[in-house]
Coordinates of C-alpha atoms in Angstrom, one line a residue:
M1 CA 114.3 156.6 66.8
V2 CA 110.6 157.3 67.1
A3 CA 109.8 153.6 67.6
A4 CA 112.4 153.5 70.4
S5 CA 110.7 156.5 72.0
G6 CA 107.4 154.7 71.9
A7 CA 109.0 151.6 73.6
V8 CA 110.7 153.7 76.3
E9 CA 107.4 155.5 77.1
T10 CA 105.6 152.2 77.4
L11 CA 108.2 150.9 79.9
S12 CA 108.2 154.2 81.8
F13 CA 104.5 154.6 82.1
I14 CA 103.3 151.0 82.4
A15 CA 106.2 149.2 84.1
L16 CA 107.9 151.9 86.2
D17 CA 106.2 154.8 88.0
H18 CA 103.4 155.9 85.7
V19 CA 105.2 159.0 84.4
F20 CA 106.6 159.6 80.9
A21 CA 110.3 159.4 80.0
G22 CA 110.2 162.0 77.2
V23 CA 107.0 164.1 77.4
M24 CA 107.9 166.6 80.1
T25 CA 104.8 168.8 79.7
S26 CA 102.7 165.8 80.7
N27 CA 105.0 165.1 83.6
L28 CA 104.6 168.7 84.9
A29 CA 100.8 168.1 84.9
L30 CA 101.3 164.7 86.6
L31 CA 103.5 166.5 89.2
G32 CA 100.8 169.0 89.9
M33 CA 98.2 166.3 90.3
A34 CA 100.4 164.3 92.6
I35 CA 101.1 167.4 94.8
G36 CA 97.4 168.1 94.8
R37 CA 96.6 164.6 96.0
G38 CA 99.4 164.5 98.4
Q39 CA 101.0 161.5 96.8
N40 CA 104.7 161.4 97.6
T41 CA 105.4 158.5 95.2
G42 CA 103.9 160.4 92.3
V43 CA 105.9 163.5 93.1
T44 CA 109.2 161.6 93.4
A45 CA 108.6 159.8 90.0
A46 CA 107.8 163.0 88.2
L47 CA 110.8 164.8 89.7
L48 CA 113.1 161.9 88.7
A49 CA 111.8 162.0 85.2
L50 CA 112.2 165.8 84.9
A51 CA 115.7 165.7 86.4
G52 CA 116.8 162.8 84.2
F53 CA 115.5 164.4 81.0
G54 CA 117.1 167.8 82.0
L55 CA 120.5 166.2 82.7
G56 CA 120.5 164.2 79.4
A57 CA 119.5 167.3 77.4
A58 CA 122.1 169.5 79.2
A59 CA 124.9 167.0 78.5
V60 CA 124.1 167.1 74.8
A61 CA 123.9 170.9 74.8
W62 CA 127.4 171.0 76.3
L63 CA 128.8 168.3 73.9
T64 CA 127.4 170.1 70.9
R65 CA 127.9 173.7 71.9
R66 CA 130.2 174.3 68.9
H67 CA 128.2 172.2 66.6
T68 CA 126.6 173.4 63.4
G69 CA 123.9 171.1 62.1
T70 CA 124.1 169.7 58.5
V71 CA 121.2 169.4 56.1
T72 CA 121.2 165.8 55.2
L73 CA 123.4 163.9 57.7
W74 CA 123.8 163.4 61.5
S75 CA 127.2 164.8 62.3
A76 CA 129.8 163.1 64.5
P77 CA 128.8 165.0 67.7
V78 CA 125.2 164.0 67.2
M79 CA 126.1 160.4 66.6
F80 CA 128.4 160.4 69.6
C81 CA 125.5 161.7 71.8
L82 CA 123.1 159.1 70.4
G83 CA 125.8 156.4 71.1
G84 CA 125.6 157.7 74.7
E85 CA 121.8 157.2 74.6
L86 CA 122.4 153.7 73.4
A87 CA 124.8 153.0 76.3
V88 CA 122.2 154.3 78.8
L89 CA 119.5 152.1 77.3
A90 CA 121.7 149.1 77.1
A91 CA 122.7 149.5 80.8
G92 CA 119.0 149.8 81.7
A93 CA 118.2 146.7 79.7
G94 CA 120.8 144.8 81.5
I95 CA 119.5 145.9 84.9
W96 CA 115.9 145.1 83.8
A97 CA 116.9 141.6 82.7
A98 CA 118.8 141.0 85.9
V99 CA 115.7 141.7 88.0
G100 CA 113.5 139.7 85.7
G101 CA 111.5 142.7 84.6
T102 CA 110.2 143.3 88.2
P103 CA 112.4 146.0 89.7
G104 CA 112.1 147.0 93.3
N105 CA 111.5 150.6 94.5
T106 CA 115.2 151.7 94.4
T107 CA 115.9 150.0 91.1
R108 CA 112.7 151.4 89.6
D109 CA 113.8 154.9 90.5
V110 CA 117.2 154.4 88.9
L111 CA 115.6 153.0 85.8
Q112 CA 113.1 155.9 85.7
F113 CA 115.9 158.4 85.9
G114 CA 117.9 156.6 83.2
A115 CA 115.0 156.3 80.8
A116 CA 114.3 160.0 81.1
A117 CA 118.0 160.8 80.6
A118 CA 118.0 158.7 77.5
M119 CA 115.0 160.6 76.1
G120 CA 116.6 163.9 77.0
I121 CA 119.7 162.9 75.1
Q122 CA 117.7 161.9 72.1
A123 CA 115.5 165.0 72.1
A124 CA 118.5 167.3 72.4
A125 CA 120.5 165.4 69.8
M126 CA 117.7 165.9 67.3
V127 CA 117.6 169.6 68.0
A128 CA 121.4 169.8 67.5
A129 CA 121.1 167.8 64.3
G130 CA 119.1 170.7 62.8
R131 CA 117.4 170.1 59.5
A132 CA 118.9 166.6 59.2
A133 CA 116.5 165.4 61.9
A134 CA 113.0 165.8 63.2
P135 CA 111.4 165.5 66.6
T136 CA 111.3 161.9 67.9
T137 CA 110.3 162.1 71.5
Y138 CA 107.4 164.5 71.6
L139 CA 105.2 164.6 68.5
T140 CA 102.2 166.7 69.5
G141 CA 103.6 169.8 67.8
T142 CA 104.5 167.7 64.8
L143 CA 100.9 166.5 64.6
A144 CA 99.5 170.0 65.0
T145 CA 101.8 171.4 62.3
Y146 CA 100.9 168.6 59.9
I147 CA 97.2 169.2 60.4
V148 CA 97.5 173.0 60.0
K149 CA 100.0 173.1 57.2
G150 CA 100.1 169.6 55.8
V151 CA 96.5 168.4 55.3
G152 CA 95.2 169.8 52.1
A153 CA 98.6 171.0 51.0
A154 CA 99.8 170.1 47.5
R155 CA 102.8 168.1 48.9
P156 CA 102.2 167.1 52.5
D157 CA 105.1 165.6 54.5
R158 CA 104.6 161.9 54.2
W159 CA 107.1 161.2 56.9
V160 CA 104.9 162.7 59.6
P161 CA 102.3 159.8 59.4
A162 CA 105.2 157.4 59.2
R163 CA 106.7 158.8 62.4
L164 CA 103.4 158.7 64.2
C165 CA 102.8 155.1 63.1
A166 CA 106.4 154.2 64.3
L167 CA 105.5 155.6 67.8
I168 CA 102.5 153.4 67.9
V169 CA 104.3 150.3 66.7
G170 CA 107.2 150.8 69.1
A171 CA 104.8 151.1 72.0
G172 CA 102.6 148.2 70.9
V173 CA 105.6 145.8 70.4
C174 CA 107.0 146.8 73.8
M175 CA 103.6 146.2 75.5
A176 CA 103.4 142.8 73.9
L177 CA 106.9 142.0 75.2
L178 CA 106.0 143.1 78.6
R179 CA 103.2 140.6 78.6
A180 CA 105.0 137.7 76.9
A181 CA 108.6 138.1 78.0
P182 CA 108.9 140.9 80.6
A183 CA 112.5 140.3 81.4
W184 CA 113.5 141.2 77.8
A185 CA 111.2 144.1 77.1
A186 CA 113.9 146.7 77.8
V187 CA 116.1 145.3 75.1
L188 CA 113.7 146.6 72.4
P189 CA 114.5 150.3 72.8
A190 CA 118.2 149.7 72.8
A191 CA 117.9 147.5 69.7
L192 CA 115.9 150.1 67.9
V193 CA 118.4 152.9 68.6
L194 CA 121.2 150.6 67.5
C195 CA 119.4 150.0 64.2
A196 CA 118.9 153.7 63.7
L197 CA 122.5 154.4 64.4
L198 CA 123.7 151.7 61.9
T199 CA 121.3 153.1 59.3
A200 CA 122.6 156.7 59.9
C201 CA 126.2 155.5 59.5
Q202 CA 125.7 154.2 56.0
P203 CA 125.8 157.6 54.2
L204 CA 128.9 158.6 56.3
I205 CA 130.7 155.4 55.3
R206 CA 129.8 156.0 51.6
L207 CA 131.1 159.5 51.8
R208 CA 134.4 158.4 53.3
R209 CA 134.8 155.7 50.7
D210 CA 134.2 158.2 47.9
A211 CA 136.7 160.6 49.5
D212 CA 139.3 157.8 49.7
R213 CA 138.8 156.9 46.1
A214 CA 139.1 160.5 45.0
T215 CA 142.5 160.8 46.7

C-alpha cells in the first residue's frame, strides 16, 4: 500500500497539477503559496486535491462508523473500502491510458480529484483498521516517531524502514514508467493495491477454511 502511495504521489505531482494526492499539509502550504502569487491554476489544483481527499476519507468514515478494528487482520469493512480505492485507481488508469498519458485540462482535474479521493480512502481505511494497519499515505510522523522512539531502542520497529523504502520504490518505478511508457504509468498504483488486497485476503481465507473444517 505504501508503494502504491508513492506511485500515486508521483503521478499527481509530476504528471498532473504539481500538488500531492495524499499529503494534505503540504497541499495547504501550496494553496497558500498559490494564493500569495495569484496563481488561479495552483489554487484550483490544491482545492481539488483537498476536496477529493476529504470526500474519500468521509466516505470511509461513514462506511466504517460501526466498525471495531482488529489486531491482526483487515476486517471486511476495511477491505470493502480498499476495494473502492482500487476501483477509483483502475478507472483513473483507464482514463489515463485512453488519453495516452497526456490529459487535457479538464481530464487532469478529474484525475487529480480521483487520485486524492483514492488516497483519502486509503488513509481513512488504515485508521479504521486500527492496530492491524499503519499509516501508508503520510509518513512524516512515522519517521519522527521512529527517530525519537526507535533509534537506539532495544527492539526498533523494522517495518518502518521497509515502509519508507517502499514509498521510494513506488515513486521511482512510477517515474521510470512515466518516462518509458507514459500511457501505462497509472496502471502501477492500481496493480500495487490489488496485490496488497490479495495478500491481505490470504489470512481470511485460511481462517474460513479452518472454521469449515472445524464444523
